[in-house]
mmCIF file of N, CA and C in Angstrom:
data_model
loop_
_atom_site.group_PDB
_atom_site.id
_atom_site.type_symbol
_atom_site.label_atom_id
_atom_site.label_comp_id
_atom_site.label_asym_id
_atom_site.label_seq_id
_atom_site.Cartn_x
_atom_site.Cartn_y
_atom_site.Cartn_z
ATOM 1 N N UNK A 27 37.490 39.327 -47.956
ATOM 2 C CA UNK A 27 36.731 39.863 -46.833
ATOM 3 C C UNK A 27 35.602 40.680 -47.421
ATOM 4 N N UNK A 28 34.403 40.406 -46.997
ATOM 5 C CA UNK A 28 33.242 41.107 -47.533
ATOM 6 C C UNK A 28 32.405 41.654 -46.401
ATOM 7 N N UNK A 29 31.633 42.661 -46.704
ATOM 8 C CA UNK A 29 30.825 43.344 -45.705
ATOM 9 C C UNK A 29 29.471 43.646 -46.318
ATOM 10 N N UNK A 30 28.381 43.489 -45.570
ATOM 11 C CA UNK A 30 27.067 43.721 -46.162
ATOM 12 C C UNK A 30 26.804 45.209 -46.397
ATOM 13 N N UNK A 31 26.192 45.502 -47.501
ATOM 14 C CA UNK A 31 25.778 46.881 -47.762
ATOM 15 C C UNK A 31 24.611 47.223 -46.843
ATOM 16 N N UNK A 32 24.551 48.453 -46.406
ATOM 17 C CA UNK A 32 23.506 48.906 -45.489
ATOM 18 C C UNK A 32 22.166 48.932 -46.208
ATOM 19 N N UNK A 33 21.104 48.594 -45.482
ATOM 20 C CA UNK A 33 19.756 48.696 -46.023
ATOM 21 C C UNK A 33 19.324 47.514 -46.867
ATOM 22 N N UNK A 34 20.004 46.404 -46.758
ATOM 23 C CA UNK A 34 19.643 45.233 -47.547
ATOM 24 C C UNK A 34 18.677 44.342 -46.774
ATOM 25 N N UNK A 35 18.147 43.359 -47.435
ATOM 26 C CA UNK A 35 17.239 42.401 -46.807
ATOM 27 C C UNK A 35 18.042 41.446 -45.943
ATOM 28 N N UNK A 36 17.418 40.348 -45.536
ATOM 29 C CA UNK A 36 18.106 39.368 -44.705
ATOM 30 C C UNK A 36 19.290 38.733 -45.415
ATOM 31 N N UNK A 37 19.296 38.762 -46.730
ATOM 32 C CA UNK A 37 20.438 38.285 -47.508
ATOM 33 C C UNK A 37 21.260 39.499 -47.902
ATOM 34 N N UNK A 38 22.312 39.826 -47.138
ATOM 35 C CA UNK A 38 23.042 41.066 -47.407
ATOM 36 C C UNK A 38 23.741 41.046 -48.754
ATOM 37 N N UNK A 39 23.751 42.193 -49.369
ATOM 38 C CA UNK A 39 24.522 42.399 -50.587
ATOM 39 C C UNK A 39 25.953 42.651 -50.151
ATOM 40 N N UNK A 40 26.904 41.916 -50.688
ATOM 41 C CA UNK A 40 28.266 41.994 -50.193
ATOM 42 C C UNK A 40 29.118 42.907 -51.058
ATOM 43 N N UNK A 41 29.951 43.677 -50.403
ATOM 44 C CA UNK A 41 30.885 44.543 -51.112
ATOM 45 C C UNK A 41 32.293 44.252 -50.605
ATOM 46 N N UNK A 42 33.263 44.458 -51.429
ATOM 47 C CA UNK A 42 34.654 44.240 -51.051
ATOM 48 C C UNK A 42 35.146 45.414 -50.214
ATOM 49 N N UNK A 43 35.838 45.144 -49.126
ATOM 50 C CA UNK A 43 36.331 46.212 -48.254
ATOM 51 C C UNK A 43 37.705 46.737 -48.661
ATOM 52 N N UNK A 44 38.482 45.962 -49.382
ATOM 53 C CA UNK A 44 39.812 46.412 -49.759
ATOM 54 C C UNK A 44 39.741 47.093 -51.105
ATOM 55 N N UNK A 45 40.575 48.069 -51.414
ATOM 56 C CA UNK A 45 41.740 48.472 -50.635
ATOM 57 C C UNK A 45 41.425 49.578 -49.642
ATOM 58 N N UNK A 46 42.082 49.511 -48.501
ATOM 59 C CA UNK A 46 42.073 50.577 -47.505
ATOM 60 C C UNK A 46 43.298 51.437 -47.763
ATOM 61 N N UNK A 47 43.297 52.679 -47.314
ATOM 62 C CA UNK A 47 44.525 53.475 -47.434
ATOM 63 C C UNK A 47 45.666 52.808 -46.666
ATOM 64 N N UNK A 48 46.854 52.868 -47.215
ATOM 65 C CA UNK A 48 48.022 52.245 -46.594
ATOM 66 C C UNK A 48 48.271 52.826 -45.205
ATOM 67 N N UNK A 49 47.802 54.027 -44.932
ATOM 68 C CA UNK A 49 48.031 54.677 -43.649
ATOM 69 C C UNK A 49 47.018 54.286 -42.572
ATOM 70 N N UNK A 50 46.125 53.377 -42.859
ATOM 71 C CA UNK A 50 45.146 52.918 -41.875
ATOM 72 C C UNK A 50 45.880 52.329 -40.672
ATOM 73 N N UNK A 51 45.500 52.769 -39.452
ATOM 74 C CA UNK A 51 46.170 52.264 -38.249
ATOM 75 C C UNK A 51 45.294 51.327 -37.424
ATOM 76 N N UNK A 52 43.991 51.354 -37.650
ATOM 77 C CA UNK A 52 43.095 50.470 -36.903
ATOM 78 C C UNK A 52 42.010 49.950 -37.837
ATOM 79 N N UNK A 53 41.698 48.681 -37.698
ATOM 80 C CA UNK A 53 40.666 48.039 -38.499
ATOM 81 C C UNK A 53 39.834 47.190 -37.553
ATOM 82 N N UNK A 54 38.668 47.707 -37.179
ATOM 83 C CA UNK A 54 37.787 47.015 -36.244
ATOM 84 C C UNK A 54 36.466 46.718 -36.939
ATOM 85 N N UNK A 55 36.188 45.445 -37.129
ATOM 86 C CA UNK A 55 34.989 45.013 -37.838
ATOM 87 C C UNK A 55 34.214 43.982 -37.023
ATOM 88 N N UNK A 56 34.235 44.119 -35.722
ATOM 89 C CA UNK A 56 33.615 43.135 -34.835
ATOM 90 C C UNK A 56 32.106 43.024 -35.027
ATOM 91 N N UNK A 57 31.623 41.788 -34.894
ATOM 92 C CA UNK A 57 30.187 41.485 -34.861
ATOM 93 C C UNK A 57 29.417 42.057 -36.049
ATOM 94 N N UNK A 58 30.048 42.075 -37.197
ATOM 95 C CA UNK A 58 29.379 42.485 -38.435
ATOM 96 C C UNK A 58 29.149 41.271 -39.306
ATOM 97 N N UNK A 59 28.391 41.455 -40.335
ATOM 98 C CA UNK A 59 28.116 40.360 -41.266
ATOM 99 C C UNK A 59 29.256 40.245 -42.258
ATOM 100 N N UNK A 60 30.457 39.956 -41.774
ATOM 101 C CA UNK A 60 31.573 39.756 -42.689
ATOM 102 C C UNK A 60 31.809 38.268 -42.836
ATOM 103 N N UNK A 61 32.239 37.886 -44.011
ATOM 104 C CA UNK A 61 32.489 36.475 -44.276
ATOM 105 C C UNK A 61 33.575 36.373 -45.330
ATOM 106 N N UNK A 62 33.971 35.146 -45.612
ATOM 107 C CA UNK A 62 35.019 34.924 -46.596
ATOM 108 C C UNK A 62 36.367 34.802 -45.910
ATOM 109 N N UNK A 63 37.411 34.960 -46.706
ATOM 110 C CA UNK A 63 38.760 34.827 -46.190
ATOM 111 C C UNK A 63 39.363 36.197 -45.902
ATOM 112 N N UNK A 64 40.381 36.210 -45.084
ATOM 113 C CA UNK A 64 41.136 37.440 -44.853
ATOM 114 C C UNK A 64 42.054 37.604 -46.060
ATOM 115 N N UNK A 65 41.919 38.688 -46.803
ATOM 116 C CA UNK A 65 42.739 38.840 -48.012
ATOM 117 C C UNK A 65 44.223 38.989 -47.689
ATOM 118 N N UNK A 66 45.052 38.433 -48.546
ATOM 119 C CA UNK A 66 46.499 38.558 -48.355
ATOM 120 C C UNK A 66 46.941 40.011 -48.442
ATOM 121 N N UNK A 67 46.163 40.841 -49.097
ATOM 122 C CA UNK A 67 46.491 42.267 -49.229
ATOM 123 C C UNK A 67 46.535 42.988 -47.890
ATOM 124 N N UNK A 68 45.990 42.380 -46.843
ATOM 125 C CA UNK A 68 46.051 43.009 -45.527
ATOM 126 C C UNK A 68 47.509 43.262 -45.133
ATOM 127 N N UNK A 69 48.423 42.459 -45.642
ATOM 128 C CA UNK A 69 49.842 42.628 -45.362
ATOM 129 C C UNK A 69 50.431 43.906 -45.921
ATOM 130 N N UNK A 70 49.706 44.574 -46.800
ATOM 131 C CA UNK A 70 50.166 45.854 -47.363
ATOM 132 C C UNK A 70 49.881 47.023 -46.442
ATOM 133 N N UNK A 71 49.035 46.819 -45.446
ATOM 134 C CA UNK A 71 48.645 47.893 -44.531
ATOM 135 C C UNK A 71 49.633 47.948 -43.364
ATOM 136 N N UNK A 72 50.867 48.274 -43.674
ATOM 137 C CA UNK A 72 51.965 48.148 -42.717
ATOM 138 C C UNK A 72 51.883 49.114 -41.544
ATOM 139 N N UNK A 73 50.993 50.095 -41.590
ATOM 140 C CA UNK A 73 50.829 51.011 -40.461
ATOM 141 C C UNK A 73 49.819 50.507 -39.436
ATOM 142 N N UNK A 74 49.143 49.401 -39.731
ATOM 143 C CA UNK A 74 48.139 48.880 -38.802
ATOM 144 C C UNK A 74 48.753 48.585 -37.437
ATOM 145 N N UNK A 75 48.113 49.092 -36.398
ATOM 146 C CA UNK A 75 48.523 48.805 -35.030
ATOM 147 C C UNK A 75 47.506 47.906 -34.335
ATOM 148 N N UNK A 76 46.269 47.896 -34.843
ATOM 149 C CA UNK A 76 45.195 47.161 -34.190
ATOM 150 C C UNK A 76 44.243 46.605 -35.238
ATOM 151 N N UNK A 77 43.962 45.306 -35.158
ATOM 152 C CA UNK A 77 43.014 44.648 -36.057
ATOM 153 C C UNK A 77 42.075 43.811 -35.209
ATOM 154 N N UNK A 78 40.783 44.010 -35.413
ATOM 155 C CA UNK A 78 39.791 43.227 -34.698
ATOM 156 C C UNK A 78 38.686 42.812 -35.659
ATOM 157 N N UNK A 79 38.617 41.521 -35.932
ATOM 158 C CA UNK A 79 37.571 40.941 -36.777
ATOM 159 C C UNK A 79 37.028 39.728 -36.041
ATOM 160 N N UNK A 80 36.194 39.984 -35.039
ATOM 161 C CA UNK A 80 35.682 38.925 -34.169
ATOM 162 C C UNK A 80 34.194 38.702 -34.412
ATOM 163 N N UNK A 81 33.718 37.558 -33.930
ATOM 164 C CA UNK A 81 32.287 37.240 -33.988
ATOM 165 C C UNK A 81 31.732 37.375 -35.398
ATOM 166 N N UNK A 82 32.416 36.761 -36.348
ATOM 167 C CA UNK A 82 32.010 36.804 -37.754
ATOM 168 C C UNK A 82 32.050 35.377 -38.296
ATOM 169 N N UNK A 83 32.080 35.247 -39.591
ATOM 170 C CA UNK A 83 32.169 33.920 -40.199
ATOM 171 C C UNK A 83 33.349 33.871 -41.157
ATOM 172 N N UNK A 84 34.484 34.396 -40.707
ATOM 173 C CA UNK A 84 35.690 34.321 -41.521
ATOM 174 C C UNK A 84 36.144 32.874 -41.616
ATOM 175 N N UNK A 85 36.576 32.472 -42.798
ATOM 176 C CA UNK A 85 37.024 31.106 -43.047
ATOM 177 C C UNK A 85 38.421 31.145 -43.655
ATOM 178 N N UNK A 86 38.988 29.972 -43.843
ATOM 179 C CA UNK A 86 40.314 29.886 -44.445
ATOM 180 C C UNK A 86 41.398 30.094 -43.409
ATOM 181 N N UNK A 87 42.584 30.342 -43.902
ATOM 182 C CA UNK A 87 43.739 30.456 -43.024
ATOM 183 C C UNK A 87 44.046 31.914 -42.681
ATOM 184 N N UNK A 88 44.840 32.091 -41.649
ATOM 185 C CA UNK A 88 45.373 33.417 -41.325
ATOM 186 C C UNK A 88 46.505 33.649 -42.321
ATOM 187 N N UNK A 89 46.427 34.698 -43.133
ATOM 188 C CA UNK A 89 47.464 34.884 -44.150
ATOM 189 C C UNK A 89 48.837 35.156 -43.535
ATOM 190 N N UNK A 90 49.848 34.502 -44.073
ATOM 191 C CA UNK A 90 51.209 34.741 -43.585
ATOM 192 C C UNK A 90 51.640 36.180 -43.837
ATOM 193 N N UNK A 91 51.002 36.852 -44.780
ATOM 194 C CA UNK A 91 51.306 38.257 -45.070
ATOM 195 C C UNK A 91 51.046 39.164 -43.873
ATOM 196 N N UNK A 92 50.282 38.685 -42.901
ATOM 197 C CA UNK A 92 50.068 39.488 -41.690
ATOM 198 C C UNK A 92 51.374 39.674 -40.922
ATOM 199 N N UNK A 93 52.363 38.851 -41.203
ATOM 200 C CA UNK A 93 53.684 39.024 -40.610
ATOM 201 C C UNK A 93 54.368 40.298 -41.081
ATOM 202 N N UNK A 94 53.855 40.921 -42.155
ATOM 203 C CA UNK A 94 54.398 42.194 -42.649
ATOM 204 C C UNK A 94 53.911 43.390 -41.840
ATOM 205 N N UNK A 95 52.972 43.176 -40.951
ATOM 206 C CA UNK A 95 52.374 44.280 -40.186
ATOM 207 C C UNK A 95 53.256 44.594 -38.975
ATOM 208 N N UNK A 96 54.414 45.155 -39.244
ATOM 209 C CA UNK A 96 55.458 45.324 -38.231
ATOM 210 C C UNK A 96 55.039 46.251 -37.084
ATOM 211 N N UNK A 97 54.009 47.061 -37.272
ATOM 212 C CA UNK A 97 53.526 47.950 -36.211
ATOM 213 C C UNK A 97 52.364 47.368 -35.419
ATOM 214 N N UNK A 98 51.953 46.148 -35.778
ATOM 215 C CA UNK A 98 50.780 45.551 -35.141
ATOM 216 C C UNK A 98 51.046 45.244 -33.674
ATOM 217 N N UNK A 99 50.168 45.764 -32.826
ATOM 218 C CA UNK A 99 50.277 45.539 -31.384
ATOM 219 C C UNK A 99 49.172 44.616 -30.876
ATOM 220 N N UNK A 100 47.999 44.691 -31.510
ATOM 221 C CA UNK A 100 46.850 43.927 -31.016
ATOM 222 C C UNK A 100 46.084 43.329 -32.181
ATOM 223 N N UNK A 101 45.820 42.012 -32.081
ATOM 224 C CA UNK A 101 45.107 41.291 -33.129
ATOM 225 C C UNK A 101 44.082 40.376 -32.481
ATOM 226 N N UNK A 102 42.819 40.641 -32.801
ATOM 227 C CA UNK A 102 41.710 39.829 -32.298
ATOM 228 C C UNK A 102 41.017 39.175 -33.488
ATOM 229 N N UNK A 103 40.987 37.839 -33.512
ATOM 230 C CA UNK A 103 40.314 37.081 -34.567
ATOM 231 C C UNK A 103 39.442 35.970 -33.985
ATOM 232 N N UNK A 104 39.044 36.106 -32.743
ATOM 233 C CA UNK A 104 38.301 35.028 -32.096
ATOM 234 C C UNK A 104 36.849 34.945 -32.597
ATOM 235 N N UNK A 105 36.241 33.775 -32.350
ATOM 236 C CA UNK A 105 34.854 33.477 -32.726
ATOM 237 C C UNK A 105 34.625 33.603 -34.227
ATOM 238 N N UNK A 106 35.434 32.888 -34.997
ATOM 239 C CA UNK A 106 35.287 32.779 -36.444
ATOM 240 C C UNK A 106 35.358 31.308 -36.808
ATOM 241 N N UNK A 107 35.670 31.025 -38.051
ATOM 242 C CA UNK A 107 35.813 29.645 -38.508
ATOM 243 C C UNK A 107 37.141 29.473 -39.237
ATOM 244 N N UNK A 108 38.174 30.122 -38.710
ATOM 245 C CA UNK A 108 39.492 30.053 -39.328
ATOM 246 C C UNK A 108 40.088 28.668 -39.144
ATOM 247 N N UNK A 109 40.837 28.204 -40.142
ATOM 248 C CA UNK A 109 41.414 26.861 -40.129
ATOM 249 C C UNK A 109 42.917 26.945 -40.394
ATOM 250 N N UNK A 110 43.555 25.794 -40.346
ATOM 251 C CA UNK A 110 44.994 25.730 -40.611
ATOM 252 C C UNK A 110 45.787 25.963 -39.343
ATOM 253 N N UNK A 111 47.041 26.335 -39.536
ATOM 254 C CA UNK A 111 47.919 26.594 -38.405
ATOM 255 C C UNK A 111 48.145 28.096 -38.259
ATOM 256 N N UNK A 112 48.668 28.479 -37.128
ATOM 257 C CA UNK A 112 49.008 29.881 -36.880
ATOM 258 C C UNK A 112 50.334 30.131 -37.596
ATOM 259 N N UNK A 113 50.357 31.074 -38.535
ATOM 260 C CA UNK A 113 51.564 31.227 -39.365
ATOM 261 C C UNK A 113 52.796 31.651 -38.568
ATOM 262 N N UNK A 114 53.914 31.002 -38.860
ATOM 263 C CA UNK A 114 55.186 31.359 -38.228
ATOM 264 C C UNK A 114 55.595 32.784 -38.579
ATOM 265 N N UNK A 115 55.074 33.326 -39.671
ATOM 266 C CA UNK A 115 55.387 34.705 -40.057
ATOM 267 C C UNK A 115 54.977 35.701 -38.975
ATOM 268 N N UNK A 116 54.026 35.324 -38.117
ATOM 269 C CA UNK A 116 53.616 36.213 -37.034
ATOM 270 C C UNK A 116 54.705 36.357 -35.968
ATOM 271 N N UNK A 117 55.730 35.509 -36.029
ATOM 272 C CA UNK A 117 56.882 35.663 -35.134
ATOM 273 C C UNK A 117 57.561 37.015 -35.333
ATOM 274 N N UNK A 118 57.410 37.601 -36.504
ATOM 275 C CA UNK A 118 58.054 38.873 -36.849
ATOM 276 C C UNK A 118 57.405 40.070 -36.166
ATOM 277 N N UNK A 119 56.261 39.870 -35.527
ATOM 278 C CA UNK A 119 55.519 40.974 -34.919
ATOM 279 C C UNK A 119 56.065 41.258 -33.525
ATOM 280 N N UNK A 120 57.199 41.911 -33.471
ATOM 281 C CA UNK A 120 57.911 42.110 -32.206
ATOM 282 C C UNK A 120 57.189 43.048 -31.240
ATOM 283 N N UNK A 121 56.229 43.835 -31.732
ATOM 284 C CA UNK A 121 55.478 44.752 -30.859
ATOM 285 C C UNK A 121 54.160 44.156 -30.378
ATOM 286 N N UNK A 122 53.902 42.892 -30.726
ATOM 287 C CA UNK A 122 52.618 42.271 -30.411
ATOM 288 C C UNK A 122 52.396 42.182 -28.905
ATOM 289 N N UNK A 123 51.231 42.651 -28.463
ATOM 290 C CA UNK A 123 50.839 42.637 -27.052
ATOM 291 C C UNK A 123 49.636 41.734 -26.799
ATOM 292 N N UNK A 124 48.760 41.652 -27.802
ATOM 293 C CA UNK A 124 47.524 40.879 -27.675
ATOM 294 C C UNK A 124 47.316 40.082 -28.958
ATOM 295 N N UNK A 125 47.071 38.786 -28.805
ATOM 296 C CA UNK A 125 46.686 37.917 -29.917
ATOM 297 C C UNK A 125 45.633 36.967 -29.380
ATOM 298 N N UNK A 126 44.393 37.138 -29.833
ATOM 299 C CA UNK A 126 43.296 36.302 -29.345
ATOM 300 C C UNK A 126 42.674 35.560 -30.524
ATOM 301 N N UNK A 127 42.863 34.233 -30.521
ATOM 302 C CA UNK A 127 42.469 33.379 -31.643
ATOM 303 C C UNK A 127 41.485 32.287 -31.242
ATOM 304 N N UNK A 128 40.973 32.312 -30.039
ATOM 305 C CA UNK A 128 40.133 31.220 -29.556
ATOM 306 C C UNK A 128 38.802 31.128 -30.334
ATOM 307 N N UNK A 129 38.188 29.972 -30.198
ATOM 308 C CA UNK A 129 36.918 29.650 -30.856
ATOM 309 C C UNK A 129 37.008 29.768 -32.375
ATOM 310 N N UNK A 130 38.031 29.126 -32.909
ATOM 311 C CA UNK A 130 38.212 28.927 -34.337
ATOM 312 C C UNK A 130 38.436 27.439 -34.566
ATOM 313 N N UNK A 131 38.978 27.092 -35.691
ATOM 314 C CA UNK A 131 39.277 25.692 -36.004
ATOM 315 C C UNK A 131 40.762 25.545 -36.338
ATOM 316 N N UNK A 132 41.588 26.274 -35.604
ATOM 317 C CA UNK A 132 43.027 26.263 -35.828
ATOM 318 C C UNK A 132 43.657 25.058 -35.148
ATOM 319 N N UNK A 133 44.827 24.642 -35.622
ATOM 320 C CA UNK A 133 45.529 23.518 -35.034
ATOM 321 C C UNK A 133 47.027 23.743 -35.090
ATOM 322 N N UNK A 134 47.783 22.756 -34.634
ATOM 323 C CA UNK A 134 49.239 22.837 -34.660
ATOM 324 C C UNK A 134 49.793 23.518 -33.431
ATOM 325 N N UNK A 135 51.031 23.929 -33.541
ATOM 326 C CA UNK A 135 51.729 24.536 -32.407
ATOM 327 C C UNK A 135 51.709 26.058 -32.516
ATOM 328 N N UNK A 136 51.604 26.701 -31.366
ATOM 329 C CA UNK A 136 51.726 28.153 -31.302
ATOM 330 C C UNK A 136 53.192 28.488 -31.575
ATOM 331 N N UNK A 137 53.477 29.304 -32.588
ATOM 332 C CA UNK A 137 54.879 29.669 -32.856
ATOM 333 C C UNK A 137 55.523 30.323 -31.637
ATOM 334 N N UNK A 138 56.712 29.851 -31.292
ATOM 335 C CA UNK A 138 57.381 30.308 -30.074
ATOM 336 C C UNK A 138 57.754 31.784 -30.112
ATOM 337 N N UNK A 139 57.986 32.347 -31.292
ATOM 338 C CA UNK A 139 58.284 33.773 -31.392
ATOM 339 C C UNK A 139 57.111 34.628 -30.941
ATOM 340 N N UNK A 140 55.898 34.164 -31.214
ATOM 341 C CA UNK A 140 54.702 34.878 -30.753
ATOM 342 C C UNK A 140 54.665 34.864 -29.235
ATOM 343 N N UNK A 141 54.913 33.688 -28.655
ATOM 344 C CA UNK A 141 54.927 33.569 -27.189
ATOM 345 C C UNK A 141 55.950 34.520 -26.587
ATOM 346 N N UNK A 142 57.139 34.544 -27.158
ATOM 347 C CA UNK A 142 58.207 35.391 -26.631
ATOM 348 C C UNK A 142 57.861 36.867 -26.768
ATOM 349 N N UNK A 143 57.321 37.264 -27.924
ATOM 350 C CA UNK A 143 56.989 38.675 -28.139
ATOM 351 C C UNK A 143 55.951 39.165 -27.141
ATOM 352 N N UNK A 144 54.914 38.367 -26.933
ATOM 353 C CA UNK A 144 53.874 38.778 -25.993
ATOM 354 C C UNK A 144 54.390 38.722 -24.558
ATOM 355 N N UNK A 145 55.163 37.696 -24.251
ATOM 356 C CA UNK A 145 55.710 37.583 -22.905
ATOM 357 C C UNK A 145 56.630 38.764 -22.575
ATOM 358 N N UNK A 146 57.374 39.249 -23.555
ATOM 359 C CA UNK A 146 58.305 40.363 -23.337
ATOM 360 C C UNK A 146 57.632 41.727 -23.370
ATOM 361 N N UNK A 147 56.366 41.767 -23.707
ATOM 362 C CA UNK A 147 55.648 43.038 -23.785
ATOM 363 C C UNK A 147 55.431 43.622 -22.388
ATOM 364 N N UNK A 148 55.644 44.931 -22.245
ATOM 365 C CA UNK A 148 55.383 45.557 -20.954
ATOM 366 C C UNK A 148 53.906 45.909 -20.745
ATOM 367 N N UNK A 149 53.067 45.649 -21.760
ATOM 368 C CA UNK A 149 51.652 46.005 -21.706
ATOM 369 C C UNK A 149 50.961 45.275 -20.547
ATOM 370 N N UNK A 150 50.257 46.016 -19.736
ATOM 371 C CA UNK A 150 49.616 45.458 -18.545
ATOM 372 C C UNK A 150 48.563 44.398 -18.871
ATOM 373 N N UNK A 151 47.884 44.550 -19.997
ATOM 374 C CA UNK A 151 46.781 43.649 -20.342
ATOM 375 C C UNK A 151 47.149 42.692 -21.478
ATOM 376 N N UNK A 152 48.424 42.322 -21.581
ATOM 377 C CA UNK A 152 48.845 41.416 -22.649
ATOM 378 C C UNK A 152 48.066 40.103 -22.557
ATOM 379 N N UNK A 153 47.829 39.525 -23.743
ATOM 380 C CA UNK A 153 46.968 38.347 -23.798
ATOM 381 C C UNK A 153 47.321 37.508 -25.017
ATOM 382 N N UNK A 154 47.336 36.190 -24.841
ATOM 383 C CA UNK A 154 47.522 35.239 -25.931
ATOM 384 C C UNK A 154 46.551 34.095 -25.691
ATOM 385 N N UNK A 155 45.492 34.043 -26.482
ATOM 386 C CA UNK A 155 44.480 32.994 -26.305
ATOM 387 C C UNK A 155 44.341 32.170 -27.576
ATOM 388 N N UNK A 156 44.001 30.913 -27.384
ATOM 389 C CA UNK A 156 43.735 30.016 -28.508
ATOM 390 C C UNK A 156 42.948 28.820 -27.992
ATOM 391 N N UNK A 157 42.694 27.907 -28.889
ATOM 392 C CA UNK A 157 41.978 26.676 -28.537
ATOM 393 C C UNK A 157 42.984 25.620 -28.087
ATOM 394 N N UNK A 158 43.761 25.959 -27.073
ATOM 395 C CA UNK A 158 44.866 25.083 -26.666
ATOM 396 C C UNK A 158 44.442 23.953 -25.742
ATOM 397 N N UNK A 159 43.180 23.879 -25.377
ATOM 398 C CA UNK A 159 42.728 22.728 -24.594
ATOM 399 C C UNK A 159 42.814 21.471 -25.456
ATOM 400 N N UNK A 160 42.448 21.568 -26.740
ATOM 401 C CA UNK A 160 42.446 20.395 -27.612
ATOM 402 C C UNK A 160 43.264 20.548 -28.897
ATOM 403 N N UNK A 161 43.265 21.713 -29.517
ATOM 404 C CA UNK A 161 43.739 21.809 -30.893
ATOM 405 C C UNK A 161 45.082 22.502 -31.097
ATOM 406 N N UNK A 162 45.352 23.579 -30.382
ATOM 407 C CA UNK A 162 46.595 24.326 -30.547
ATOM 408 C C UNK A 162 47.503 24.027 -29.355
ATOM 409 N N UNK A 163 48.735 23.629 -29.648
ATOM 410 C CA UNK A 163 49.673 23.331 -28.569
ATOM 411 C C UNK A 163 50.423 24.601 -28.182
ATOM 412 N N UNK A 164 50.282 24.986 -26.926
ATOM 413 C CA UNK A 164 50.991 26.139 -26.366
ATOM 414 C C UNK A 164 52.042 25.613 -25.399
ATOM 415 N N UNK A 165 53.288 25.593 -25.852
ATOM 416 C CA UNK A 165 54.372 25.055 -25.033
ATOM 417 C C UNK A 165 54.650 25.953 -23.840
ATOM 418 N N UNK A 166 55.047 25.334 -22.750
ATOM 419 C CA UNK A 166 55.474 26.051 -21.544
ATOM 420 C C UNK A 166 54.469 27.095 -21.095
ATOM 421 N N UNK A 167 53.208 26.811 -21.230
ATOM 422 C CA UNK A 167 52.142 27.708 -20.784
ATOM 423 C C UNK A 167 52.254 29.101 -21.386
ATOM 424 N N UNK A 168 52.643 29.174 -22.651
ATOM 425 C CA UNK A 168 52.785 30.510 -23.252
ATOM 426 C C UNK A 168 51.442 31.179 -23.481
ATOM 427 N N UNK A 169 50.371 30.423 -23.609
ATOM 428 C CA UNK A 169 49.040 31.025 -23.780
ATOM 429 C C UNK A 169 48.523 31.480 -22.425
ATOM 430 N N UNK A 170 47.975 32.674 -22.407
ATOM 431 C CA UNK A 170 47.407 33.192 -21.160
ATOM 432 C C UNK A 170 45.980 32.722 -20.949
ATOM 433 N N UNK A 171 45.343 32.233 -22.022
ATOM 434 C CA UNK A 171 43.990 31.701 -21.931
ATOM 435 C C UNK A 171 43.794 30.579 -22.915
ATOM 436 N N UNK A 172 43.297 29.442 -22.434
ATOM 437 C CA UNK A 172 43.033 28.280 -23.287
ATOM 438 C C UNK A 172 41.555 27.968 -23.280
ATOM 439 N N UNK A 173 41.013 27.765 -24.452
ATOM 440 C CA UNK A 173 39.583 27.475 -24.595
ATOM 441 C C UNK A 173 39.393 26.094 -25.169
#
């Protein structure tokens, strides 16, 4: 994961964002010039409750190490270029209330544990979105929004 240094020309100078302190609880990098893959080291930030990396050019797969984020309640990764399948390791996120993955290049089936975790959430604004019109299969209407 890279981020442009401030004050650069149209071709941003990229710097590495990791490591963050292990006690980081929120990581919001929406609509910035970030690109590359989501580092597997994100799984070390076990206190994270909220991650938002939307409207960027992230590529590659969603790391299965994100299943280590046992405190994660909300994850937004929409409008990127992520590929592969949604990792079954995300089934471990029992506190998950929001997972928005639409407008990527993901495929396969939505893991049923994710559906159950979000469905069981008491959060009023719970949400599970993906590209389930064509690419991601959401069984039994588990996705609240299909793109």
